[in-house]
Tab-separated table of C-alpha atoms in Angstrom:
chain	number	residue	atom	x	y	z
X	207	MET	CA	138.436	95.256	140.548
X	208	ILE	CA	140.623	95.456	137.397
X	209	LEU	CA	139.817	99.184	137.090
X	210	ASN	CA	140.064	100.011	140.761
X	211	PRO	CA	142.071	103.283	141.293
X	212	ASP	CA	144.376	101.556	143.897
X	213	ALA	CA	147.495	100.388	141.949
X	214	LYS	CA	148.498	97.913	144.670
X	215	LEU	CA	145.097	96.314	144.548
X	216	ARG	CA	145.287	96.085	140.698
X	217	ARG	CA	148.707	94.400	140.992
X	218	GLN	CA	147.196	91.680	143.233
X	219	VAL	CA	144.109	91.235	141.040
X	220	PHE	CA	146.192	90.556	137.935
X	221	SER	CA	148.549	88.326	139.883
X	222	ALA	CA	145.604	86.290	141.142
X	223	LEU	CA	144.149	86.008	137.625
X	224	SER	CA	147.456	84.813	136.225
X	225	GLN	CA	147.817	82.284	139.026
X	226	ILE	CA	144.352	80.898	138.141
X	227	SER	CA	145.067	80.834	134.430
X	228	LYS	CA	148.377	79.034	134.512
X	229	HIS	CA	147.237	75.588	135.702
X	230	SER	CA	144.995	74.252	132.927
X	231	VAL	CA	143.139	75.057	129.737
X	232	ASP	CA	139.778	74.983	131.527
X	233	LEU	CA	140.836	77.544	134.086
X	234	ALA	CA	142.393	79.778	131.426
X	235	GLU	CA	139.174	79.600	129.460
X	236	MET	CA	137.113	80.593	132.560
X	237	VAL	CA	139.253	83.731	132.884
X	238	VAL	CA	138.852	84.565	129.164
X	239	GLU	CA	135.102	83.941	129.339
X	240	ALA	CA	134.776	86.557	132.024
X	241	GLU	CA	135.109	89.070	129.116
X	242	ILE	CA	137.774	91.134	130.778
X	243	PHE	CA	140.272	91.256	127.952
X	244	LEU	CA	139.607	94.707	126.445
X	245	ALA	CA	140.108	96.118	129.973
X	246	VAL	CA	143.186	93.832	130.521
X	247	LEU	CA	144.873	95.099	127.346
X	248	THR	CA	144.408	98.776	128.273
X	249	CYS	CA	146.111	97.984	131.583
X	250	LEU	CA	149.348	97.169	129.684
X	251	LYS	CA	149.663	100.956	129.468
X	252	ASP	CA	149.145	101.347	133.246
X	253	PRO	CA	151.431	103.943	134.879
X	254	ASP	CA	152.418	101.303	137.517
X	255	GLU	CA	155.189	99.018	136.308
X	256	TYR	CA	154.129	96.085	138.380
X	257	VAL	CA	150.509	96.280	137.272
X	258	LYS	CA	151.878	96.126	133.669
X	259	LYS	CA	154.185	93.209	134.470
X	260	ASN	CA	151.358	91.191	136.082
X	261	VAL	CA	149.067	91.957	133.099
X	262	ALA	CA	151.744	90.649	130.715
X	263	THR	CA	152.168	87.594	132.871
X	264	LEU	CA	148.398	86.928	132.734
X	265	ILE	CA	148.403	87.152	128.943
X	266	ARG	CA	151.430	84.824	128.803
X	267	GLU	CA	149.726	82.249	130.978
X	268	ILE	CA	146.612	82.173	128.746
X	269	VAL	CA	148.468	82.178	125.416
X	270	LYS	CA	150.761	79.253	126.309
X	271	HIS	CA	147.974	76.663	126.636
X	272	THR	CA	146.439	76.209	123.178
X	273	PRO	CA	146.410	77.747	119.701
X	274	GLU	CA	142.712	78.556	120.231
X	275	LEU	CA	143.341	80.586	123.364
X	276	ALA	CA	146.273	82.305	121.694
X	277	GLN	CA	144.107	83.189	118.727
X	278	LEU	CA	141.576	84.853	121.076
X	279	ILE	CA	144.315	87.147	122.275
X	280	VAL	CA	145.333	87.903	118.665
X	281	ASN	CA	141.728	88.629	117.732
X	282	ALA	CA	141.428	91.046	120.665
X	283	GLY	CA	144.433	93.006	119.288
X	284	GLY	CA	146.680	91.747	122.009
X	285	VAL	CA	149.833	91.108	119.959
X	286	THR	CA	150.426	94.750	118.931
X	287	VAL	CA	149.908	95.930	122.480
X	288	VAL	CA	152.411	93.319	123.842
X	289	VAL	CA	154.969	94.183	121.149
X	290	ASP	CA	154.722	97.857	122.176
X	291	TYR	CA	155.050	96.793	125.806
X	292	VAL	CA	158.262	94.868	125.062
X	293	GLY	CA	159.603	97.935	123.229
X	294	GLU	CA	158.784	100.252	126.084
X	295	SER	CA	159.910	98.074	129.025
X	296	LYS	CA	163.267	97.082	130.412
X	297	GLY	CA	164.678	94.243	132.524
X	298	ASN	CA	162.383	91.801	134.371
X	299	ILE	CA	159.338	93.911	133.570
X	300	ARG	CA	159.941	93.097	129.898
X	301	LEU	CA	160.326	89.355	130.446
X	302	PRO	CA	156.710	88.109	130.441
X	303	GLY	CA	156.031	90.070	127.263
X	304	ILE	CA	159.023	88.415	125.532
X	305	MET	CA	157.832	84.962	126.686
X	306	MET	CA	154.261	85.621	125.593
X	307	LEU	CA	155.438	86.358	122.004
X	308	GLY	CA	157.539	83.125	122.083
X	309	TYR	CA	154.634	80.998	123.285
X	310	LEU	CA	152.333	82.559	120.700
X	311	ALA	CA	154.773	81.906	117.836
X	312	ALA	CA	155.408	78.303	118.991
X	313	HIS	CA	151.843	77.247	118.319
X	314	SER	CA	151.640	77.628	114.520
X	315	GLU	CA	152.899	79.320	111.325
X	316	ASN	CA	149.935	81.721	111.366
X	317	LEU	CA	150.361	82.731	115.016
X	318	ALA	CA	154.121	83.223	114.410
X	319	MET	CA	153.278	85.490	111.486
X	320	ALA	CA	150.961	87.413	113.848
X	321	VAL	CA	154.086	88.266	115.826
X	322	ILE	CA	156.119	89.193	112.715
X	323	VAL	CA	153.560	91.619	111.203
X	324	PRO	CA	153.505	94.172	114.075
X	325	LYS	CA	157.351	94.225	114.196
X	326	GLY	CA	157.637	91.728	117.030
X	327	VAL	CA	160.908	90.384	115.694
X	328	VAL	CA	162.461	93.872	115.723
X	329	GLN	CA	161.563	94.381	119.399
X	330	LEU	CA	162.815	90.925	120.382
X	331	ALA	CA	166.057	91.602	118.484
X	332	ILE	CA	166.496	94.866	120.375
X	333	ALA	CA	165.847	93.068	123.708
X	334	LEU	CA	168.443	90.376	122.752
X	335	SER	CA	171.053	93.140	122.043
X	336	GLU	CA	170.455	95.542	124.838
X	337	GLU	CA	169.472	93.457	127.908
X	338	PRO	CA	172.471	92.917	130.176
X	339	GLU	CA	170.876	89.985	132.032
X	340	ASP	CA	171.517	86.484	130.601
X	341	HIS	CA	168.055	85.089	131.563
X	342	ILE	CA	166.303	87.865	129.628
X	343	GLN	CA	168.577	87.400	126.598
X	344	ALA	CA	167.888	83.655	126.805
X	345	ALA	CA	164.152	84.290	126.703
X	346	ALA	CA	164.498	86.640	123.673
X	347	ALA	CA	166.728	84.027	121.896
X	348	TRP	CA	164.141	81.279	122.595
X	349	ALA	CA	161.264	83.465	121.309
X	350	LEU	CA	163.171	84.330	118.114
X	351	GLY	CA	163.854	80.653	117.555
X	352	GLN	CA	160.122	79.870	117.892
X	353	ILE	CA	159.311	82.489	115.258
X	354	GLY	CA	162.007	81.514	112.741
X	355	ARG	CA	161.578	77.716	112.872
X	356	HIS	CA	158.386	77.402	110.805
X	357	THR	CA	159.073	78.262	107.072
X	358	PRO	CA	161.677	80.073	104.912
X	359	GLU	CA	159.475	83.213	105.143
X	360	HIS	CA	159.514	83.128	108.927
X	361	SER	CA	163.260	82.502	109.152
X	362	LYS	CA	163.917	85.309	106.676
X	363	ALA	CA	161.920	87.749	108.873
X	364	VAL	CA	164.238	86.868	111.746
X	365	ALA	CA	167.472	86.767	109.680
X	366	VAL	CA	166.972	90.235	108.165
X	367	ALA	CA	166.721	91.709	111.639
X	368	ASN	CA	170.447	90.734	111.968
X	369	VAL	CA	169.637	88.286	114.735
X	370	LEU	CA	171.897	85.391	113.628
X	371	PRO	CA	175.279	87.045	114.425
X	372	LYS	CA	173.874	88.167	117.827
X	373	LEU	CA	172.641	84.648	118.642
X	374	LEU	CA	176.074	83.293	117.655
X	375	GLN	CA	177.762	85.824	119.905
X	376	CYS	CA	175.557	84.844	122.848
X	377	TYR	CA	176.308	81.127	122.176
X	378	LEU	CA	180.093	81.687	121.974
X	379	ARG	CA	180.411	84.181	124.875
X	380	ALA	CA	182.712	82.619	127.446
X	381	ASP	CA	180.901	84.182	130.429
X	382	ALA	CA	177.332	83.367	129.182
X	383	SER	CA	175.148	81.208	131.391
X	384	GLU	CA	174.541	77.645	130.324
X	385	ASP	CA	170.872	78.413	129.693
X	386	LEU	CA	171.732	81.349	127.361
X	387	GLN	CA	174.250	79.241	125.454
X	388	THR	CA	171.734	76.349	125.105
X	389	LYS	CA	168.837	78.535	123.992
X	390	SER	CA	171.000	80.586	121.562
X	391	LYS	CA	172.343	77.415	119.967
X	392	LYS	CA	168.860	75.826	119.660
X	393	ALA	CA	167.446	79.112	118.216
X	394	LEU	CA	170.295	79.305	115.665
X	395	LYS	CA	169.714	75.735	114.524
X	396	ASN	CA	165.939	76.251	114.324
X	397	ILE	CA	166.282	79.332	112.178
X	398	LEU	CA	169.161	78.097	110.036
X	399	GLN	CA	167.322	74.903	109.059
X	400	LYS	CA	164.659	76.989	107.339
X	401	CYS	CA	166.708	79.938	106.160
X	402	VAL	CA	167.358	80.259	102.409
X	403	HIS	CA	168.083	84.036	102.572
X	404	LEU	CA	171.823	83.657	101.762
X	405	PRO	CA	173.004	87.244	102.516
X	406	ALA	CA	172.020	86.750	106.114
X	407	LEU	CA	173.858	83.446	106.348
X	408	GLU	CA	177.136	84.609	104.760
X	409	PRO	CA	178.622	86.320	107.897
X	410	LEU	CA	178.258	83.013	109.799
X	411	LEU	CA	180.584	81.247	107.309
X	412	HIS	CA	183.439	83.270	108.743
X	413	ASP	CA	182.525	83.113	112.476
X	414	ALA	CA	180.579	79.948	113.241
X	415	PRO	CA	182.141	76.944	115.037
X	416	PRO	CA	181.954	73.582	113.242
X	417	ASN	CA	178.687	72.343	114.894
X	418	ILE	CA	176.836	75.490	113.613
X	419	LEU	CA	178.884	75.870	110.433
X	420	LYS	CA	177.478	72.482	109.240
X	421	HIS	CA	173.919	73.929	109.212
X	422	VAL	CA	175.044	77.131	107.474
X	423	VAL	CA	176.895	75.324	104.687
X	424	GLY	CA	173.921	72.886	104.394
X	425	GLN	CA	171.610	75.786	103.518
X	426	PHE	CA	173.995	77.057	100.830
X	427	SER	CA	174.144	73.565	99.317
X	428	LYS	CA	170.303	73.539	99.088
X	429	VAL	CA	170.023	76.939	97.315
X	430	LEU	CA	173.121	77.323	95.077
X	431	PRO	CA	172.392	74.386	92.683
X	432	HIS	CA	169.123	76.108	91.690
X	433	ASP	CA	170.016	79.806	91.642
X	434	SER	CA	172.507	81.162	89.143
X	435	LYS	CA	172.417	84.706	90.555
X	436	ALA	CA	173.181	83.337	94.028
X	437	ARG	CA	176.095	81.325	92.625
X	438	ARG	CA	177.613	84.434	91.120
X	439	LEU	CA	177.140	86.466	94.323
X	440	PHE	CA	178.723	83.622	96.351
X	441	VAL	CA	181.939	83.962	94.318
X	442	THR	CA	182.122	87.791	94.373
X	443	SER	CA	181.413	87.889	98.145
X	444	VAL	CA	184.302	85.494	98.851
X	445	GLY	CA	181.925	82.823	100.056
X	446	LEU	CA	183.302	80.221	97.688
X	447	LYS	CA	186.819	80.976	98.836
X	448	LYS	CA	185.748	80.539	102.467
X	449	ILE	CA	184.185	77.126	101.656
X	450	GLN	CA	187.543	75.911	100.264
X	451	GLU	CA	189.197	76.831	103.566
X	452	ILE	CA	186.858	74.668	105.678
X	453	LYS	CA	188.492	71.451	106.865
X	454	ALA	CA	185.733	68.839	106.821
X	455	GLU	CA	186.046	65.262	107.950
X	456	PRO	CA	185.823	62.985	104.821
X	457	GLY	CA	182.399	61.365	104.585
X	458	SER	CA	180.825	63.823	107.017
X	459	ALA	CA	177.654	65.776	106.303
X	460	LEU	CA	179.742	68.901	106.099
X	461	ALA	CA	182.007	67.380	103.461
X	462	GLU	CA	178.937	66.303	101.450
X	463	TYR	CA	177.531	69.866	101.564
X	464	ILE	CA	180.930	71.287	100.398
X	465	ASN	CA	181.034	68.813	97.502
X	466	THR	CA	177.473	69.842	96.441
X	467	ILE	CA	178.522	73.514	96.464
X	468	ASN	CA	181.769	72.819	94.520
X	469	ASN	CA	179.838	70.854	91.930
X	470	CYS	CA	177.914	74.027	91.106
X	471	TYR	CA	181.071	75.604	89.688
X	472	PRO	CA	183.614	74.872	86.937
X	473	GLU	CA	186.609	72.902	88.282
X	474	GLU	CA	189.066	75.731	87.483
X	475	THR	CA	186.965	78.212	89.564
X	476	VAL	CA	187.017	75.926	92.592
X	477	LYS	CA	190.822	75.379	92.166
X	478	TYR	CA	191.354	79.139	91.854
X	479	TYR	CA	189.788	79.741	95.304
X	480	SER	CA	191.456	76.746	96.957
X	481	PRO	CA	194.166	77.396	99.571
X	482	GLY	CA	197.672	77.424	98.135
X	483	TYR	CA	196.481	77.902	94.543
X	484	SER	CA	198.073	81.389	94.277
X	485	ASP	CA	201.463	79.928	95.270
X	486	THR	CA	201.135	77.176	92.596
X	487	LEU	CA	200.165	79.838	90.052
X	488	LEU	CA	203.195	81.921	90.956
X	489	GLU	CA	205.471	78.895	90.584
X	490	ARG	CA	204.077	78.243	87.143
X	491	VAL	CA	204.595	81.874	86.239
X	492	GLU	CA	208.263	81.673	87.335
X	493	GLN	CA	208.820	78.418	85.445
X	494	TYR	CA	207.009	79.552	82.327
X	495	GLN	CA	209.283	79.952	79.266
X	496	PRO	CA	207.740	82.360	76.781
X	497	SER	CA	208.026	81.245	73.168
X	498	LYS	CA	210.493	83.240	71.123
């Protein structure tokens, strides 16, 4: 009945299949073994919005169970079709597609890469930015966190899509739902802990609250000791100056990270960028007696 011309019937068929699939691996495998997936994927282009939504829900329910079931959807070409669906949909119709990409990426590095390659991160970033509803933004934040948490390569793919400032904005927004704040914070931490792409981290040095800032500074402290080009850029981009302005509790992890970064530079360079140094310098200029 998947290809029945009656759209209302097709809606119910896909709804029934997703209700069967969601309970267990065995039931999901029975649905997959019915060899319906090529037809299912074409129905993501159905003219009826609710048929499309129920198809995306069915794919989500299958993907979430195991990496093996997720891989079957990847092998059938399902990821590209779902990424297109997320790009073309809006609101609650978009939601199951967003969640499917998150469940897929959560399983493994390879499956997360299968979301990155067809520009899945870009579509999720757009959804995070343009959706007005908190619960849809929360799903997009969660999905991006699942993609970025695996390796530096994965986190870079998320970071270069300019996702980190947007996640921070969702976390700090006063009127955001608790769920959106929680998922944005978790996604930020997941991505930051793997991210060594410093240009994407630098804006967060200026805007992040202490509990997020700790993770940002921690990543700089991992990279700067081993990368002379990055050390130079960190000075010219005012990053080193910003580090000197951070008030860290003595003995805290943040203080340790700051010490590690400062130890990458000559003492006079660190002093130069420390708060109040320009005033000290001016005093010395005023007091200086030139030799005659």
